[in-house]
C-alpha cells in the first residue's frame, strides 16, 4: 500500500463515500494498492482516502473512507501527521453518520 497526496481527479471517490460538501481548500491523502500507477490513479486502485477541509487558524475537518484494514493501517499515521505536524493545527474534527458503527468505534479509539 502506498500513501501520497491525492490527485484532484481522485477526490470524487472520497466525496461519493462520505457525502461531504467541500471548498476550494479541500486536500486529501490517498492509499492505493501497490500494483497501481501513481500517475494515473483510478477509482479501482484506491483502498482509502482522508480528506481535509474547512481549515481554520488551529483546526481542520477530516473526512475518511476506508475499503480495507490494510488501508487503515497505511493511512493511520499519515492521516494525523498531515494536519498536526505539517499543517501545525491543534484540532482535527470528523463527523460520522450515526449508523456507521466502524467509523464511530475508530473515532472513539483515536479520540
Short mmCIF file of C-alpha atoms in Angstrom, two decimals:
data_model
loop_
_atom_site.label_atom_id
_atom_site.label_comp_id
_atom_site.label_asym_id
_atom_site.label_seq_id
_atom_site.Cartn_x
_atom_site.Cartn_y
_atom_site.Cartn_z
CA UNK A 1 0.00 0.00 0.00
CA UNK A 2 1.36 3.44 -0.93
CA UNK A 3 0.18 6.74 0.58
CA UNK A 4 0.63 10.14 -1.06
CA UNK A 5 -1.17 13.41 -1.77
CA UNK A 6 -4.38 12.63 -3.62
CA UNK A 7 -4.54 13.99 -7.16
CA UNK A 8 -7.63 16.19 -7.72
CA UNK A 9 -9.10 13.69 -10.18
CA UNK A 10 -9.36 11.10 -7.38
CA UNK A 11 -11.28 13.30 -4.91
CA UNK A 12 -14.78 12.30 -6.12
CA UNK A 13 -14.01 8.79 -4.82
CA UNK A 14 -13.98 10.17 -1.27
CA UNK A 15 -16.81 12.67 -1.74
CA UNK A 16 -19.15 9.95 -3.02
CA UNK A 17 -18.47 7.75 0.00
CA UNK A 18 -18.71 10.30 2.81
CA UNK A 19 -21.25 12.66 1.27
CA UNK A 20 -19.33 15.76 2.30
CA UNK A 21 -19.53 19.17 0.75
CA UNK A 22 -16.17 20.76 0.03
CA UNK A 23 -14.40 24.05 -0.60
CA UNK A 24 -11.53 25.06 -2.86
CA UNK A 25 -9.18 24.39 0.09
CA UNK A 26 -10.03 20.66 0.18
CA UNK A 27 -6.91 18.45 0.28
CA UNK A 28 -6.53 14.70 0.71
CA UNK A 29 -4.12 11.82 1.04
CA UNK A 30 -4.82 8.53 -0.65
CA UNK A 31 -3.77 4.91 -0.13
CA UNK A 32 -3.50 2.90 -3.33
CA UNK A 33 -2.70 -0.71 -3.96
CA UNK A 34 0.96 -1.46 -4.67
CA UNK A 35 0.17 -2.52 -8.23
CA UNK A 36 -1.49 0.81 -9.09
CA UNK A 37 0.07 3.57 -11.17
CA UNK A 38 0.63 6.68 -9.02
CA UNK A 39 0.47 8.93 -12.09
CA UNK A 40 -2.91 7.63 -13.28
CA UNK A 41 -4.89 6.71 -10.16
CA UNK A 42 -8.19 5.02 -10.99
CA UNK A 43 -11.10 4.57 -8.58
CA UNK A 44 -10.46 0.81 -8.56
CA UNK A 45 -6.87 1.43 -7.33
CA UNK A 46 -7.96 3.36 -4.24
CA UNK A 47 -8.12 1.50 -0.93
CA UNK A 48 -8.72 4.52 1.30
CA UNK A 49 -8.57 8.28 1.50
CA UNK A 50 -8.52 11.00 4.12
CA UNK A 51 -9.72 14.46 3.16
CA UNK A 52 -9.21 17.78 4.95
CA UNK A 53 -11.31 20.88 4.62
CA UNK A 54 -12.69 23.92 6.45
CA UNK A 55 -9.20 24.91 7.60
CA UNK A 56 -9.05 27.45 10.44
CA UNK A 57 -6.14 29.01 12.31
CA UNK A 58 -5.93 26.00 14.61
CA UNK A 59 -8.14 23.27 13.14
CA UNK A 60 -9.41 21.25 10.23
CA UNK A 61 -12.31 18.92 9.46
CA UNK A 62 -11.35 15.39 8.36
CA UNK A 63 -13.31 13.06 6.06
CA UNK A 64 -12.29 9.39 5.98
CA UNK A 65 -13.24 6.46 3.76
CA UNK A 66 -11.53 3.10 4.08
CA UNK A 67 -12.06 -0.01 1.93
CA UNK A 68 -9.80 -2.42 3.81
CA UNK A 69 -7.92 -2.93 7.10
CA UNK A 70 -4.66 -2.61 5.15
CA UNK A 71 -5.69 0.87 4.01
CA UNK A 72 -6.47 1.87 7.59
CA UNK A 73 -3.03 0.70 8.73
CA UNK A 74 -1.34 2.55 5.87
CA UNK A 75 -3.25 5.80 6.44
CA UNK A 76 -3.45 5.99 10.22
CA UNK A 77 -0.14 7.73 10.94
CA UNK A 78 -0.05 9.96 7.82
CA UNK A 79 -3.69 10.95 8.39
CA UNK A 80 -2.74 12.68 11.64
CA UNK A 81 0.77 13.80 10.68
CA UNK A 82 -0.62 15.92 7.87
CA UNK A 83 -2.85 18.24 9.94
CA UNK A 84 -0.91 18.20 13.21
CA UNK A 85 2.73 18.14 12.07
CA UNK A 86 2.75 19.56 8.55
CA UNK A 87 -0.29 21.81 9.00
CA UNK A 88 0.60 22.80 12.57
CA UNK A 89 -3.05 22.50 13.66
CA UNK A 90 -4.13 21.73 17.20
CA UNK A 91 -7.59 20.29 16.47
CA UNK A 92 -8.92 17.84 13.90
CA UNK A 93 -12.64 17.14 13.83
CA UNK A 94 -14.62 14.50 12.00
CA UNK A 95 -18.32 13.97 11.52
CA UNK A 96 -19.64 10.43 11.36
CA UNK A 97 -23.08 9.14 10.43
CA UNK A 98 -24.77 7.63 13.45
CA UNK A 99 -25.29 4.29 11.69
CA UNK A 100 -21.62 3.84 10.76
CA UNK A 101 -20.52 1.70 13.70
CA UNK A 102 -16.99 1.01 12.44
CA UNK A 103 -16.25 4.72 11.99
CA UNK A 104 -17.75 5.57 15.35
CA UNK A 105 -15.53 2.95 17.01
CA UNK A 106 -12.44 4.30 15.19
CA UNK A 107 -13.22 7.89 16.27
CA UNK A 108 -13.73 6.82 19.86
CA UNK A 109 -10.46 4.88 19.77
CA UNK A 110 -8.30 7.71 18.38
CA UNK A 111 -10.12 10.41 20.34
#
